[in-house]
Amino acid sequence: VSGTRTLSSLTFRTAGVRTVAAGGPSGTLTANTSPSITVNAGAFAQLQLLVPGETAAPGTPTGKTGTPTARTAGAPFTVTVRAVDAAWNLVSSVTHTIGITSSDANAALPAAAPLAAGTANFSVTLKTGGSRTITASDLDDGSKTASTSPAITVNVGAFANLQVLSPGETAAPGSATGKTGTPNAQTAGTAFNVTVNAVDANWNLISTNDTVAITSSDANAVLPASAALVSGTKAFSVTLKTSGSATVTASDTTHPGITAN
């Protein structure tokens, strides 16, 4: 308008050194570029959690690129927590204490620790196969938005041992013992089923067709013939005949090095 115009809608989103350029239509006028403009990060607004496979992308709508890579149950990995402004730029002045939690109730999680220059790395070990998330929270300022990862696929580990579940017991993958409950009392001479699972070191089910043999501390027990697991699991019928206290053991005859249970 009369050779000039003020444009008031320009908003920088990415901290750093930036320039602004103006040019005429189709290159008919010589363009002009501003000197370098320093763009500082805004006020601390939220936390940003980055898991393996993700990379920070300040100024973008989501603040990051990439997708989480699959993890293996029981294998530690590092996540990064950053204090950021509303446009995901790092706010290096923040030293708040950060707590890490997970949807995996059996995860091995790090102790709370402060940020250094706005960022910190934490070691996390997920133990339960499936889909899990990790969350970073500001323990010094609850008004700051926490950050939760996208779903992380947790693959089972290597075949490590067998698991026997007797009536009264339920599998609990990822837990310290791999199961909950206690064995129900049985009646001498009455058949009952035990379930045998092939599992990794954290009691997650492994798909295998190894052959399993059943034995018992009851020398008079009626025991099933050895049989192959189906996709890592199988029920076996057992009849204990001697009253008192007895155990049932499952052993892998295909790979004897696998720990019996």
Tab-separated table of C-alpha atoms in Angstrom:
chain	number	residue	atom	x	y	z
A	1	VAL	CA	0.000	0.000	0.000
A	2	SER	CA	1.763	3.086	-1.306
A	3	GLY	CA	4.870	0.917	-1.611
A	4	THR	CA	4.971	-0.581	1.883
A	5	ARG	CA	3.271	-3.111	4.110
A	6	THR	CA	3.703	-4.480	7.603
A	7	LEU	CA	3.163	-8.236	7.952
A	8	SER	CA	2.306	-9.064	11.541
A	9	SER	CA	1.515	-12.776	11.285
A	10	LEU	CA	5.066	-14.156	11.099
A	11	THR	CA	5.829	-16.612	13.915
A	12	PHE	CA	9.110	-18.440	14.311
A	13	ARG	CA	8.708	-21.940	15.779
A	14	THR	CA	12.238	-23.294	15.736
A	15	ALA	CA	14.896	-21.843	18.028
A	16	GLY	CA	18.239	-20.936	16.510
A	17	VAL	CA	19.413	-18.378	13.937
A	18	ARG	CA	16.850	-17.564	11.230
A	19	THR	CA	16.299	-15.098	8.383
A	20	VAL	CA	13.281	-13.626	6.592
A	21	ALA	CA	13.286	-12.994	2.838
A	22	ALA	CA	10.920	-10.968	0.628
A	23	GLY	CA	10.806	-11.211	-3.151
A	24	GLY	CA	8.743	-9.956	-6.060
A	25	PRO	CA	6.457	-12.139	-8.197
A	26	SER	CA	8.216	-14.532	-10.560
A	27	GLY	CA	11.593	-13.039	-9.742
A	28	THR	CA	10.798	-9.710	-11.365
A	29	LEU	CA	12.147	-7.841	-8.368
A	30	THR	CA	15.382	-8.346	-6.506
A	31	ALA	CA	14.705	-10.252	-3.289
A	32	ASN	CA	15.909	-8.979	0.056
A	33	THR	CA	16.914	-11.059	3.048
A	34	SER	CA	17.089	-9.887	6.642
A	35	PRO	CA	20.211	-10.166	8.756
A	36	SER	CA	20.358	-13.197	11.039
A	37	ILE	CA	17.671	-13.186	13.742
A	38	THR	CA	18.262	-15.090	16.976
A	39	VAL	CA	15.181	-17.081	17.964
A	40	ASN	CA	15.179	-18.121	21.622
A	41	ALA	CA	13.158	-21.002	23.036
A	42	GLY	CA	9.900	-20.051	24.732
A	43	ALA	CA	8.862	-20.752	28.308
A	44	PHE	CA	9.060	-24.301	29.669
A	45	ALA	CA	5.687	-25.829	28.807
A	46	GLN	CA	6.002	-29.629	28.760
A	47	LEU	CA	8.226	-32.666	28.722
A	48	GLN	CA	9.218	-34.617	25.650
A	49	LEU	CA	10.061	-38.318	25.827
A	50	LEU	CA	12.057	-39.869	22.992
A	51	VAL	CA	12.391	-43.649	22.742
A	52	PRO	CA	14.678	-45.550	20.344
A	53	GLY	CA	13.520	-44.911	16.785
A	54	GLU	CA	12.352	-41.353	17.515
A	55	THR	CA	14.300	-38.134	16.849
A	56	ALA	CA	13.570	-34.635	18.121
A	57	ALA	CA	12.158	-32.238	15.497
A	58	PRO	CA	11.673	-28.844	17.199
A	59	GLY	CA	9.080	-26.561	15.667
A	60	THR	CA	7.040	-29.352	14.064
A	61	PRO	CA	3.478	-30.147	15.171
A	62	THR	CA	4.509	-33.310	17.057
A	63	GLY	CA	8.045	-32.288	17.959
A	64	LYS	CA	9.622	-35.475	16.683
A	65	THR	CA	10.007	-37.842	13.756
A	66	GLY	CA	10.190	-41.622	13.494
A	67	THR	CA	8.392	-44.460	15.266
A	68	PRO	CA	9.483	-46.601	18.228
A	69	THR	CA	11.575	-49.626	17.316
A	70	ALA	CA	10.625	-52.993	18.819
A	71	ARG	CA	12.346	-53.996	22.060
A	72	THR	CA	13.171	-57.423	23.508
A	73	ALA	CA	11.786	-58.402	26.905
A	74	GLY	CA	14.514	-58.187	29.533
A	75	ALA	CA	16.915	-56.099	27.404
A	76	PRO	CA	17.645	-52.572	28.738
A	77	PHE	CA	17.457	-49.543	26.463
A	78	THR	CA	17.807	-45.773	26.835
A	79	VAL	CA	15.082	-43.137	26.607
A	80	THR	CA	15.705	-39.389	26.496
A	81	VAL	CA	13.633	-36.798	28.352
A	82	ARG	CA	13.723	-33.119	27.351
A	83	ALA	CA	12.175	-29.988	28.833
A	84	VAL	CA	10.622	-28.095	25.914
A	85	ASP	CA	8.524	-25.057	25.096
A	86	ALA	CA	5.123	-25.174	23.388
A	87	ALA	CA	6.851	-25.644	20.001
A	88	TRP	CA	9.114	-28.481	21.246
A	89	ASN	CA	12.307	-26.408	21.486
A	90	LEU	CA	14.714	-27.438	24.246
A	91	VAL	CA	14.627	-25.213	27.324
A	92	SER	CA	18.150	-25.687	28.641
A	93	SER	CA	17.647	-23.816	31.918
A	94	VAL	CA	15.365	-26.511	33.407
A	95	THR	CA	16.800	-28.884	36.035
A	96	HIS	CA	13.558	-30.370	37.405
A	97	THR	CA	13.475	-33.943	38.740
A	98	ILE	CA	11.918	-36.481	36.369
A	99	GLY	CA	10.096	-39.716	37.224
A	100	ILE	CA	9.719	-42.599	34.767
A	101	THR	CA	6.741	-44.996	34.790
A	102	SER	CA	5.463	-47.653	32.383
A	103	SER	CA	2.300	-49.526	31.463
A	104	ASP	CA	4.415	-52.660	31.995
A	105	ALA	CA	3.869	-53.336	35.699
A	106	ASN	CA	6.921	-55.606	35.682
A	107	ALA	CA	9.335	-53.150	34.040
A	108	ALA	CA	12.685	-52.346	35.658
A	109	LEU	CA	12.561	-48.562	35.900
A	110	PRO	CA	15.249	-46.006	36.808
A	111	ALA	CA	15.249	-43.876	39.930
A	112	ALA	CA	13.978	-40.327	39.571
A	113	ALA	CA	16.754	-37.943	38.511
A	114	PRO	CA	17.164	-34.260	37.562
A	115	LEU	CA	17.534	-32.884	34.088
A	116	ALA	CA	20.912	-31.385	33.190
A	117	ALA	CA	20.680	-28.418	30.825
A	118	GLY	CA	17.100	-29.470	30.114
A	119	THR	CA	17.741	-33.098	29.196
A	120	ALA	CA	18.535	-36.517	30.698
A	121	ASN	CA	18.872	-40.140	29.625
A	122	PHE	CA	17.229	-43.003	31.533
A	123	SER	CA	17.704	-46.775	31.246
A	124	VAL	CA	14.484	-48.812	31.033
A	125	THR	CA	13.929	-52.573	30.840
A	126	LEU	CA	10.512	-53.822	29.733
A	127	LYS	CA	9.835	-57.403	30.771
A	128	THR	CA	6.352	-58.298	29.547
A	129	GLY	CA	5.788	-59.113	25.879
A	130	GLY	CA	3.123	-57.204	23.977
A	131	SER	CA	2.515	-53.484	23.540
A	132	ARG	CA	3.779	-51.128	26.272
A	133	THR	CA	4.255	-47.415	26.894
A	134	ILE	CA	6.660	-45.291	28.964
A	135	THR	CA	5.780	-41.969	30.631
A	136	ALA	CA	8.010	-39.152	31.892
A	137	SER	CA	6.587	-36.816	34.562
A	138	ASP	CA	7.899	-33.630	36.196
A	139	LEU	CA	8.097	-34.371	39.939
A	140	ASP	CA	8.882	-30.742	40.823
A	141	ASP	CA	6.029	-29.130	38.901
A	142	GLY	CA	2.865	-31.153	38.418
A	143	SER	CA	1.398	-28.462	36.156
A	144	LYS	CA	3.833	-29.381	33.403
A	145	THR	CA	2.423	-31.778	30.823
A	146	ALA	CA	3.891	-35.272	31.116
A	147	SER	CA	4.972	-37.154	27.997
A	148	THR	CA	3.931	-40.706	27.122
A	149	SER	CA	5.558	-42.686	24.351
A	150	PRO	CA	3.618	-44.280	21.520
A	151	ALA	CA	3.032	-48.006	21.935
A	152	ILE	CA	6.308	-49.952	21.960
A	153	THR	CA	6.267	-53.541	20.732
A	154	VAL	CA	8.036	-55.814	23.220
A	155	ASN	CA	9.120	-59.083	21.644
A	156	VAL	CA	9.762	-62.166	23.770
A	157	GLY	CA	13.337	-63.170	24.472
A	158	ALA	CA	15.109	-66.440	23.699
A	159	PHE	CA	13.668	-69.768	24.855
A	160	ALA	CA	15.126	-70.205	28.350
A	161	ASN	CA	13.031	-72.606	30.435
A	162	LEU	CA	9.788	-74.491	30.879
A	163	GLN	CA	6.946	-73.436	33.149
A	164	VAL	CA	4.541	-75.811	34.898
A	165	LEU	CA	1.152	-74.477	35.997
A	166	SER	CA	-0.868	-76.730	38.277
A	167	PRO	CA	-4.535	-76.110	39.165
A	168	GLY	CA	-4.691	-72.950	41.275
A	169	GLU	CA	-1.796	-71.258	39.476
A	170	THR	CA	-2.076	-68.634	36.702
A	171	ALA	CA	0.645	-67.427	34.338
A	172	ALA	CA	1.963	-63.895	35.037
A	173	PRO	CA	4.487	-63.108	32.279
A	174	GLY	CA	7.158	-60.586	33.191
A	175	SER	CA	6.818	-61.071	36.946
A	176	ALA	CA	9.592	-62.429	39.162
A	177	THR	CA	8.104	-65.925	39.482
A	178	GLY	CA	6.089	-65.973	36.256
A	179	LYS	CA	2.846	-66.957	37.952
A	180	THR	CA	0.378	-66.180	40.696
A	181	GLY	CA	-1.640	-68.391	43.027
A	182	THR	CA	-0.799	-71.631	44.837
A	183	PRO	CA	-1.480	-75.254	43.860
A	184	ASN	CA	-4.863	-76.620	44.835
A	185	ALA	CA	-4.952	-79.837	46.862
A	186	GLN	CA	-5.631	-82.915	44.740
A	187	THR	CA	-7.191	-86.284	45.640
A	188	ALA	CA	-5.103	-89.442	45.381
A	189	GLY	CA	-6.134	-91.444	42.327
A	190	THR	CA	-7.975	-88.552	40.662
A	191	ALA	CA	-6.560	-87.207	37.407
A	192	PHE	CA	-5.928	-83.476	36.919
A	193	ASN	CA	-4.267	-81.349	34.259
A	194	VAL	CA	-1.033	-79.409	34.464
A	195	THR	CA	-0.118	-76.904	31.764
A	196	VAL	CA	3.431	-76.688	30.441
A	197	ASN	CA	4.625	-73.490	28.749
A	198	ALA	CA	7.863	-72.768	26.908
A	199	VAL	CA	9.016	-69.347	28.143
A	200	ASP	CA	11.851	-66.841	27.971
A	201	ALA	CA	13.863	-65.684	30.999
A	202	ASN	CA	10.975	-63.377	31.973
A	203	TRP	CA	8.261	-66.054	31.648
A	204	ASN	CA	6.864	-64.810	28.340
A	205	LEU	CA	5.402	-67.592	26.163
A	206	ILE	CA	7.664	-68.846	23.347
A	207	SER	CA	6.217	-70.536	20.277
A	208	THR	CA	7.987	-73.891	19.963
A	209	ASN	CA	7.064	-77.520	19.320
A	210	ASP	CA	9.725	-79.140	21.530
A	211	THR	CA	8.853	-82.479	23.129
A	212	VAL	CA	8.235	-82.435	26.890
A	213	ALA	CA	8.470	-85.276	29.424
A	214	ILE	CA	6.567	-85.259	32.735
A	215	THR	CA	7.937	-86.808	35.944
A	216	SER	CA	6.864	-86.650	39.593
A	217	SER	CA	8.259	-87.063	43.089
A	218	ASP	CA	5.340	-89.483	43.600
A	219	ALA	CA	6.901	-92.778	42.457
A	220	ASN	CA	3.406	-94.257	42.086
A	221	ALA	CA	1.954	-91.474	39.948
A	222	VAL	CA	0.273	-92.203	36.617
A	223	LEU	CA	2.116	-89.949	34.198
A	224	PRO	CA	1.415	-88.999	30.570
A	225	ALA	CA	3.583	-90.003	27.652
A	226	SER	CA	6.044	-87.424	26.360
A	227	ALA	CA	4.419	-85.111	23.818
A	228	ALA	CA	5.181	-82.072	21.720
A	229	LEU	CA	4.141	-78.583	22.722
A	230	VAL	CA	1.764	-76.796	20.355
A	231	SER	CA	2.810	-73.181	19.788
A	232	GLY	CA	4.718	-73.380	23.050
A	233	THR	CA	2.066	-74.855	25.361
A	234	LYS	CA	0.293	-78.101	26.217
A	235	ALA	CA	-1.906	-79.593	28.946
A	236	PHE	CA	-0.886	-82.965	30.420
A	237	SER	CA	-3.055	-85.273	32.549
A	238	VAL	CA	-1.447	-86.431	35.805
A	239	THR	CA	-2.727	-88.738	38.532
A	240	LEU	CA	-0.946	-88.653	41.897
A	241	LYS	CA	-1.575	-91.729	44.025
A	242	THR	CA	0.362	-91.267	47.233
A	243	SER	CA	-1.079	-88.887	49.829
A	244	GLY	CA	1.175	-86.203	51.245
A	245	SER	CA	3.168	-83.598	49.343
A	246	ALA	CA	4.317	-84.252	45.783
A	247	THR	CA	5.756	-82.296	42.874
A	248	VAL	CA	5.423	-82.536	39.099
A	249	THR	CA	8.357	-81.703	36.797
A	250	ALA	CA	8.434	-80.881	33.069
A	251	SER	CA	11.654	-81.428	31.098
A	252	ASP	CA	12.507	-80.615	27.487
A	253	THR	CA	13.711	-83.782	25.743
A	254	THR	CA	14.326	-82.023	22.418
A	255	HIS	CA	16.754	-79.534	23.966
A	256	PRO	CA	17.938	-80.934	27.326
A	257	GLY	CA	19.802	-77.699	28.053
A	258	ILE	CA	16.491	-75.883	28.597
A	259	THR	CA	15.808	-75.434	32.315
A	260	ALA	CA	13.177	-77.851	33.628
A	261	ASN	CA	10.428	-76.673	35.996
